[in-house]
Short mmCIF file of C-alpha atoms and ligand atoms in Angstrom, two decimals:
data_model
loop_
_atom_site.label_atom_id
_atom_site.label_comp_id
_atom_site.label_asym_id
_atom_site.label_seq_id
_atom_site.Cartn_x
_atom_site.Cartn_y
_atom_site.Cartn_z
CA MET A 21 -14.83 -9.08 11.80
CA ALA A 22 -12.27 -9.13 8.49
CA LEU A 23 -10.73 -11.80 6.39
CA LEU A 24 -6.75 -11.65 6.83
CA LEU A 25 -4.25 -14.02 5.15
CA VAL A 26 -1.19 -14.39 7.11
CA THR A 27 1.93 -16.04 5.52
CA GLY A 28 4.00 -17.78 7.58
CA GLY A 29 1.07 -18.45 9.96
CA CYS A 30 2.64 -21.47 11.05
CA GLY A 31 5.77 -20.50 12.14
CA PHE A 32 7.27 -19.03 15.28
CA ILE A 33 5.68 -15.29 15.04
CA GLY A 34 3.39 -15.97 12.66
CA SER A 35 1.26 -18.76 14.71
CA HIS A 36 1.26 -16.21 17.91
CA LEU A 37 -0.15 -13.48 15.26
CA CYS A 38 -3.15 -15.85 14.28
CA ALA A 39 -4.04 -16.92 17.75
CA ALA A 40 -4.16 -13.27 18.50
CA LEU A 41 -6.41 -12.33 15.53
CA VAL A 42 -8.85 -15.16 16.03
CA ALA A 43 -9.10 -14.41 19.45
CA ARG A 44 -10.08 -11.14 18.70
CA GLY A 45 -12.71 -12.72 16.39
CA ASP A 46 -11.19 -12.06 12.72
CA GLU A 47 -11.32 -14.81 10.18
CA VAL A 48 -7.90 -16.25 9.44
CA ARG A 49 -6.18 -17.72 6.37
CA VAL A 50 -2.55 -19.46 6.61
CA LEU A 51 -0.83 -19.74 3.22
CA ASP A 52 2.52 -22.03 5.09
CA ASP A 53 4.43 -24.58 3.27
CA LEU A 54 5.51 -26.15 6.44
CA SER A 55 9.12 -25.89 6.07
CA THR A 56 10.09 -24.23 9.26
CA GLY A 57 6.68 -23.87 10.62
CA SER A 58 4.38 -27.02 11.84
CA ARG A 59 1.10 -28.09 11.52
CA ALA A 60 0.59 -28.29 15.09
CA ASN A 61 1.41 -24.24 15.40
CA LEU A 62 -1.78 -23.35 13.53
CA ALA A 63 -4.00 -21.47 15.61
CA PRO A 64 -7.40 -23.20 16.12
CA GLY A 65 -10.23 -21.78 13.85
CA ALA A 66 -7.50 -20.63 11.01
CA SER A 67 -7.43 -22.26 7.88
CA LEU A 68 -4.45 -23.38 5.98
CA LEU A 69 -3.54 -23.07 2.61
CA VAL A 70 -0.28 -25.42 2.04
CA GLY A 71 1.60 -23.87 -0.43
CA ASN A 72 4.59 -21.89 -1.79
CA VAL A 73 4.42 -18.16 -1.38
CA ALA A 74 7.19 -17.65 -4.06
CA ASP A 75 4.50 -19.02 -6.84
CA PRO A 76 2.18 -16.08 -8.15
CA ALA A 77 -0.46 -18.19 -8.64
CA THR A 78 -0.67 -19.51 -5.06
CA VAL A 79 -0.46 -16.14 -3.59
CA ARG A 80 -3.05 -14.81 -6.06
CA ALA A 81 -5.89 -17.65 -4.90
CA ALA A 82 -4.99 -17.20 -1.28
CA MET A 83 -5.51 -13.25 -1.63
CA GLN A 84 -8.72 -14.00 -2.98
CA GLY A 85 -11.45 -11.76 -0.96
CA VAL A 86 -9.15 -11.00 1.88
CA ASP A 87 -9.07 -7.64 3.55
CA GLY A 88 -5.54 -7.60 4.45
CA CYS A 89 -2.40 -9.69 4.39
CA PHE A 90 0.28 -10.07 7.02
CA HIS A 91 2.90 -11.42 5.13
CA LEU A 92 5.61 -13.48 7.10
CA ALA A 93 6.80 -16.17 5.52
CA ALA A 94 10.21 -16.00 4.44
CA ILE A 95 13.70 -18.07 5.34
CA ALA A 96 14.88 -16.62 8.52
CA SER A 97 18.06 -17.94 8.85
CA VAL A 98 20.85 -15.50 7.79
CA ALA A 99 23.33 -18.69 7.35
CA ARG A 100 20.80 -20.83 5.03
CA CYS A 101 20.65 -16.93 3.08
CA THR A 102 24.28 -17.53 2.57
CA GLU A 103 24.31 -20.52 1.62
CA ALA A 104 21.55 -20.86 -0.65
CA TRP A 105 21.81 -17.35 -2.11
CA LEU A 106 19.41 -17.46 -4.79
CA GLU A 107 16.75 -20.24 -3.68
CA THR A 108 16.23 -17.85 -0.59
CA HIS A 109 16.66 -14.68 -2.61
CA ARG A 110 13.33 -15.98 -4.50
CA ILE A 111 11.55 -16.68 -1.18
CA ASN A 112 12.36 -13.65 0.76
CA LEU A 113 12.18 -10.72 -1.96
CA SER A 114 10.29 -12.29 -5.25
CA ALA A 115 7.80 -13.70 -3.11
CA THR A 116 7.13 -10.47 -1.51
CA ILE A 117 6.72 -9.01 -4.83
CA ALA A 118 4.41 -11.60 -6.00
CA VAL A 119 2.62 -10.48 -2.51
CA LEU A 120 2.33 -6.94 -3.29
CA ASP A 121 1.41 -7.52 -7.08
CA ALA A 122 -1.31 -9.75 -5.99
CA ALA A 123 -2.42 -7.06 -3.33
CA ARG A 124 -2.81 -4.60 -6.18
CA ALA A 125 -5.55 -6.66 -7.89
CA GLY A 126 -8.09 -6.57 -4.51
CA ALA A 127 -11.95 -6.61 -5.62
CA ASN A 128 -12.73 -3.59 -3.65
CA GLY A 129 -9.08 -1.57 -4.71
CA PRO A 130 -5.48 -2.46 -3.10
CA ILE A 131 -5.33 -4.80 -0.28
CA PRO A 132 -2.75 -3.51 2.81
CA VAL A 133 -0.20 -5.46 3.56
CA ALA A 134 2.30 -5.84 6.86
CA TYR A 135 5.15 -7.28 6.25
CA ALA A 136 8.34 -8.55 8.04
CA SER A 137 11.50 -6.62 7.55
CA SER A 138 14.62 -6.89 10.03
CA ALA A 139 17.10 -5.28 11.62
CA ALA A 140 19.28 -6.77 9.59
CA ILE A 141 18.91 -4.13 7.04
CA TYR A 142 21.20 -1.85 8.87
CA GLY A 143 24.39 -3.93 9.05
CA VAL A 144 26.84 -2.57 11.71
CA PRO A 145 25.08 0.08 13.82
CA GLU A 146 27.01 3.56 13.61
CA LEU A 147 25.27 4.48 16.52
CA VAL A 148 22.87 3.41 18.91
CA PRO A 149 19.92 3.09 19.36
CA LEU A 150 19.10 2.80 15.54
CA ASP A 151 16.48 5.19 14.88
CA GLU A 152 14.79 4.41 11.11
CA ASP A 153 16.74 6.90 9.23
CA ALA A 154 19.76 5.38 10.07
CA PRO A 155 21.98 4.09 6.91
CA ALA A 156 20.76 0.93 5.53
CA ARG A 157 23.79 -1.11 4.81
CA PRO A 158 23.21 -4.68 5.01
CA LEU A 159 26.00 -7.32 5.19
CA SER A 160 23.93 -10.34 4.48
CA ALA A 161 21.99 -11.85 1.45
CA TYR A 162 19.13 -11.71 3.91
CA GLY A 163 19.41 -8.25 5.25
CA ALA A 164 19.93 -7.51 1.40
CA ASP A 165 16.45 -9.13 0.74
CA LYS A 166 14.67 -7.45 3.28
CA LEU A 167 15.92 -4.11 2.45
CA GLY A 168 14.49 -5.12 -1.24
CA CYS A 169 10.98 -5.90 0.12
CA GLU A 170 11.08 -2.37 1.52
CA LEU A 171 11.95 -0.76 -1.63
CA HIS A 172 9.31 -2.85 -3.37
CA ALA A 173 6.81 -2.20 -1.19
CA ARG A 174 7.35 1.67 -1.71
CA VAL A 175 7.31 1.18 -5.64
CA ALA A 176 3.78 -0.58 -4.91
CA GLY A 177 2.69 2.27 -3.27
CA VAL A 178 3.88 4.97 -5.55
CA VAL A 179 3.37 3.12 -8.84
CA HIS A 180 0.08 1.15 -8.11
CA GLY A 181 -1.41 2.38 -4.60
CA VAL A 182 -0.47 -0.68 -2.80
CA PRO A 183 -0.73 0.55 1.23
CA SER A 184 2.02 -1.10 2.94
CA VAL A 185 3.68 -0.96 6.19
CA GLY A 186 7.26 -2.51 6.92
CA LEU A 187 7.81 -3.82 10.30
CA ARG A 188 11.89 -4.27 11.54
CA PHE A 189 11.79 -6.96 14.02
CA PHE A 190 15.16 -6.78 16.32
CA ASN A 191 15.74 -9.73 18.34
CA VAL A 192 12.59 -11.64 18.73
CA TYR A 193 12.05 -14.53 21.24
CA GLY A 194 9.32 -16.40 22.86
CA PRO A 195 7.51 -19.68 23.18
CA ARG A 196 7.44 -21.70 19.92
CA GLN A 197 10.95 -20.46 18.47
CA ASP A 198 12.47 -23.86 17.85
CA PRO A 199 15.52 -24.39 20.35
CA ARG A 200 16.82 -27.37 18.36
CA SER A 201 16.96 -25.04 15.08
CA PRO A 202 20.95 -24.31 14.36
CA TYR A 203 19.95 -20.90 13.46
CA SER A 204 17.50 -20.73 16.63
CA GLY A 205 17.98 -17.23 18.87
CA VAL A 206 20.10 -17.19 21.70
CA ILE A 207 17.19 -16.78 24.39
CA SER A 208 15.73 -20.15 23.48
CA ILE A 209 19.16 -21.96 23.15
CA PHE A 210 20.42 -20.75 26.36
CA CYS A 211 16.62 -21.83 27.94
CA GLU A 212 16.80 -24.91 26.59
CA ARG A 213 20.57 -25.73 27.74
CA LEU A 214 19.64 -24.48 31.24
CA ALA A 215 16.49 -26.85 31.72
CA ARG A 216 18.65 -29.60 30.68
CA ALA A 217 21.38 -28.46 33.24
CA GLN A 218 23.78 -28.07 30.37
CA PRO A 219 26.62 -25.33 30.31
CA ILE A 220 25.71 -22.57 28.21
CA ALA A 221 28.37 -21.18 25.82
CA VAL A 222 29.19 -17.32 25.77
CA HIS A 223 30.97 -16.31 22.66
CA GLY A 224 33.09 -13.63 23.22
CA ASP A 225 33.01 -11.34 26.29
CA GLY A 226 29.59 -11.66 26.97
CA ARG A 227 29.60 -7.62 27.05
CA GLN A 228 27.82 -7.22 23.35
CA THR A 229 24.22 -6.19 23.63
CA ARG A 230 20.99 -6.66 21.68
CA ASP A 231 17.57 -5.65 21.97
CA PHE A 232 15.40 -8.53 22.87
CA VAL A 233 11.46 -7.84 21.92
CA TYR A 234 9.31 -10.35 23.34
CA VAL A 235 6.67 -12.06 20.68
CA ALA A 236 3.82 -10.70 22.28
CA ASP A 237 5.23 -7.28 21.53
CA VAL A 238 5.86 -7.98 17.84
CA VAL A 239 2.21 -9.53 17.86
CA ALA A 240 0.70 -5.77 19.23
CA ALA A 241 3.14 -3.87 16.67
CA LEU A 242 1.65 -6.12 13.92
CA LEU A 243 -2.03 -5.68 14.81
CA ALA A 244 -1.42 -1.69 15.24
CA ALA A 245 0.33 -1.43 11.94
CA LEU A 246 -1.93 -3.12 9.12
CA PRO A 247 -4.39 0.01 9.80
CA ALA A 248 -1.55 2.16 9.33
CA ALA A 249 -0.51 1.08 6.14
CA ARG A 250 -0.11 3.59 3.55
CA ALA A 251 1.05 3.97 -0.09
CA GLU A 252 3.86 6.02 1.46
CA ALA A 253 5.09 2.38 2.61
CA PRO A 254 6.13 3.40 6.18
CA VAL A 255 8.47 1.40 8.11
CA PHE A 256 9.03 1.10 12.02
CA ASN A 257 11.52 -0.43 14.37
CA VAL A 258 9.86 -3.41 16.40
CA CYS A 259 12.20 -3.71 19.48
CA THR A 260 12.05 -2.37 23.10
CA GLY A 261 15.03 0.49 23.09
CA GLN A 262 16.57 -1.32 25.80
CA PRO A 263 20.32 -2.77 25.27
CA THR A 264 20.86 -5.97 27.10
CA SER A 265 24.31 -7.68 27.27
CA LEU A 266 24.52 -11.38 27.06
CA LEU A 267 26.15 -11.41 30.82
CA GLU A 268 22.97 -9.63 32.06
CA LEU A 269 20.99 -12.31 30.10
CA VAL A 270 22.44 -15.28 31.24
CA ALA A 271 21.75 -13.61 34.69
CA SER A 272 18.18 -12.96 34.10
CA ILE A 273 17.98 -16.60 32.88
CA GLY A 274 19.63 -17.72 36.02
CA ARG A 275 16.97 -15.47 38.10
CA VAL A 276 14.37 -16.85 36.55
CA CYS A 277 15.05 -20.40 36.84
CA ARG A 278 16.22 -19.95 40.05
CA THR A 279 19.64 -21.98 38.85
CA PRO A 280 22.85 -20.59 38.41
CA PRO A 281 24.05 -21.15 34.89
CA GLN A 282 27.05 -22.65 34.24
CA VAL A 283 28.65 -20.46 31.41
CA SER A 284 31.23 -22.13 28.84
CA HIS A 285 33.33 -18.99 27.50
CA GLN A 286 33.91 -19.72 23.75
CA PRO A 287 35.62 -17.69 20.68
CA PRO A 288 33.86 -14.41 19.27
CA ARG A 289 31.59 -15.38 16.33
CA LEU A 290 33.05 -14.43 13.35
CA GLY A 291 31.26 -10.99 12.17
CA ASP A 292 29.08 -10.80 15.16
CA ILE A 293 27.42 -7.22 15.55
CA ARG A 294 29.18 -5.74 18.98
CA HIS A 295 26.10 -3.73 19.56
CA SER A 296 22.45 -4.02 18.18
CA VAL A 297 19.43 -1.99 19.70
CA GLY A 298 16.66 0.05 17.90
CA SER A 299 14.72 3.11 19.02
CA VAL A 300 11.05 2.81 19.60
CA LEU A 301 10.08 6.40 19.48
CA ARG A 302 8.63 6.57 15.83
CA ALA A 303 6.60 3.23 16.42
CA ARG A 304 5.57 3.76 19.80
CA GLN A 305 4.30 7.33 18.64
CA ALA A 306 2.42 6.34 14.99
CA LEU A 307 1.22 2.89 16.48
CA GLN A 308 0.28 3.92 19.92
CA LEU A 309 2.28 0.98 21.41
CA ALA A 310 2.05 -0.30 25.14
CA PRO A 311 5.41 -0.21 26.96
CA PRO A 312 7.35 -3.60 26.15
CA VAL A 313 6.84 -7.06 28.14
CA ALA A 314 9.91 -6.99 30.46
CA LEU A 315 12.50 -9.35 30.14
CA ASP A 316 12.26 -11.60 32.98
CA ASP A 317 8.53 -12.10 32.42
CA GLY A 318 9.35 -12.91 28.85
CA LEU A 319 11.87 -15.41 29.92
CA ALA A 320 9.57 -16.95 32.27
CA GLN A 321 7.14 -17.36 29.57
CA VAL A 322 9.60 -19.61 27.37
CA ILE A 323 10.86 -21.59 30.36
CA ALA A 324 7.26 -22.42 31.02
CA TRP A 325 6.72 -23.63 27.66
CA LEU A 326 9.77 -25.41 27.28
P1 NAD B 2 9.83 -19.19 11.06
O1 NAD B 2 11.14 -19.61 10.19
O2 NAD B 2 9.09 -19.49 12.66
O3 NAD B 2 8.44 -18.38 10.46
C1 NAD B 2 8.36 -18.76 8.80
C2 NAD B 2 7.43 -19.45 8.13
O4 NAD B 2 7.45 -19.25 6.75
C3 NAD B 2 7.35 -20.83 8.43
O5 NAD B 2 6.38 -21.07 9.07
C4 NAD B 2 7.67 -21.24 7.29
O6 NAD B 2 7.19 -22.76 7.25
C5 NAD B 2 6.92 -20.53 6.23
N1 NAD B 2 7.36 -20.66 4.86
C6 NAD B 2 8.95 -20.52 4.80
N2 NAD B 2 9.49 -20.65 3.29
C7 NAD B 2 7.88 -20.67 2.78
C8 NAD B 2 7.66 -20.60 1.33
N3 NAD B 2 8.04 -20.74 0.26
N4 NAD B 2 6.20 -20.50 1.40
C9 NAD B 2 5.39 -20.65 2.28
N5 NAD B 2 5.76 -20.67 3.44
C10 NAD B 2 6.88 -20.61 3.65
O7 NAD B 2 10.41 -17.87 11.46
P2 NAD B 2 9.82 -16.44 12.40
O8 NAD B 2 10.93 -16.09 13.33
O9 NAD B 2 8.46 -16.73 12.55
O10 NAD B 2 10.00 -15.22 11.20
C11 NAD B 2 8.72 -14.65 10.89
C12 NAD B 2 9.35 -13.41 10.06
O11 NAD B 2 9.88 -12.25 10.64
C13 NAD B 2 10.21 -13.32 8.56
O12 NAD B 2 9.69 -12.88 7.55
C14 NAD B 2 11.66 -13.45 9.47
O13 NAD B 2 12.66 -13.09 8.00
C15 NAD B 2 11.23 -11.77 10.20
N6 NAD B 2 11.98 -11.80 11.39
C16 NAD B 2 12.27 -12.77 12.21
C17 NAD B 2 13.13 -12.44 13.40
C18 NAD B 2 13.46 -13.21 14.71
O14 NAD B 2 14.06 -12.70 15.65
N7 NAD B 2 12.69 -14.23 14.78
C19 NAD B 2 13.90 -11.25 13.27
C20 NAD B 2 13.50 -10.20 12.20
C21 NAD B 2 12.58 -10.84 11.40
C1 UD2 B 3 20.29 -11.82 14.69
C2 UD2 B 3 19.51 -12.93 14.11
C3 UD2 B 3 19.99 -13.02 12.44
C4 UD2 B 3 20.19 -11.75 11.88
C5 UD2 B 3 20.56 -10.56 12.69
C6 UD2 B 3 21.21 -9.09 12.03
C7 UD2 B 3 18.42 -14.75 15.04
C8 UD2 B 3 18.71 -15.79 15.88
N1 UD2 B 3 19.22 -14.15 14.38
O1 UD2 B 3 21.81 -12.13 15.05
O2 UD2 B 3 19.25 -13.61 11.64
O3 UD2 B 3 18.99 -10.98 11.52
O4 UD2 B 3 20.27 -10.83 13.86
O5 UD2 B 3 21.71 -8.54 13.00
O6 UD2 B 3 17.40 -13.97 15.28
N2 UD2 B 3 25.65 -15.98 21.28
C9 UD2 B 3 26.30 -16.87 22.14
N3 UD2 B 3 26.32 -18.13 22.14
C10 UD2 B 3 24.79 -18.87 21.76
C11 UD2 B 3 24.49 -18.16 20.58
C12 UD2 B 3 24.48 -17.02 20.57
O7 UD2 B 3 27.05 -16.23 22.66
O8 UD2 B 3 24.73 -20.09 21.97
C13 UD2 B 3 25.45 -14.91 21.34
C14 UD2 B 3 26.02 -14.30 19.66
O9 UD2 B 3 27.69 -14.63 19.49
C15 UD2 B 3 25.50 -12.92 19.49
C16 UD2 B 3 24.28 -13.15 20.45
O10 UD2 B 3 24.21 -14.14 21.19
O11 UD2 B 3 26.52 -12.44 20.06
C17 UD2 B 3 23.21 -12.73 19.76
O12 UD2 B 3 22.91 -13.89 18.84
P1 UD2 B 3 21.69 -14.47 18.00
O13 UD2 B 3 22.09 -15.64 16.93
O14 UD2 B 3 20.60 -14.70 19.00
O15 UD2 B 3 21.17 -13.36 17.27
P2 UD2 B 3 22.37 -12.29 16.21
O16 UD2 B 3 21.59 -10.65 16.64
O17 UD2 B 3 23.49 -12.36 16.26
#
């Protein structure tokens, strides 16, 4: 049994991770400011410190005595990061440095850190599927800060010997992704609209593709990644390798709900990426990951949760 810190443990991905850690017998401490997360998401058995991950003293206190840290707290909305550039930079990058800095002062040596990066570090893909060596050319403050996390994790390893591992999540979906948030992912928005018998809005021709990864697969990758944390600061895609177009997604949701969706076609979103698909090869090999949850099975879980 280990004592593990999960920053952002009251959020969408963090709450699933905490539940899995408690289930396998770990002691879980959560640091969360409850800004987008909620107390209701806290896994039974986990303890909660309400505080700001951008505050170094709070982070040092939260890291006391832990065997490892999953750092997921961030402002996950690209739109919010565009609006509140400097404020979100303090949370998305400076707070990661605070975590890595606290990690170098562990009582028994540096504390391993697994942290959330994003497919947003790639910007517009030149070639899909994207492997981890594809050029990183972020197009948003959010993506730039996530890339900054990877660079500082590298520095933490080289200069201070902190073992880390970065996970570049693609389009994550699953229960507890708030469909009412304006920044929510397309799957929660579509499933909720269908459940309420409302039309769904497809932006553009619907032939754009995404790599939709179910939250349980993200949790499995996080669990496998922490023991793989190294001073070399490896990074891995967390994805399925399967492209799904929006039109295919609409068809799948209709199939799972047994209701033909009403679709309203809308103009394309400004700056929308046409194709985003990751290569799973490196993560699958290094982290021994099982095949991903099939889209229809993941969608059934979302619909059951709504
Ligand atoms: P989320 O908003 O549900 O979770 C983030 C959690 O962090 C929330 O509980 C929030 O209250 C907490 N938090 C935010 N600012 C904080 C602060 N200053 N101090 C303490 N806690 C704070 O988002 P999520 O989708 O679960 O994302 C988790 C991580 O995964 C984030 O780092 C995000 O950038 C990354 N990510 C998510 C996706 C996705 O598709 N959901 C894709 C790529 C990367
Ligand atoms: C994801 C992330 C974003 C950023 C980006 C980096 C989410 C929610 N967004 O954006 O934060 O990391 O990847 O590449 O995780 N769409 C519709 N109708 C809707 C909503 C969306 O047609 O009601 C389309 C949208 O135009 C896009 C696709 O669905 O083509 C996926 O949209 P998204 O917002 O879920 O995710 P994405 O990949 O644009």
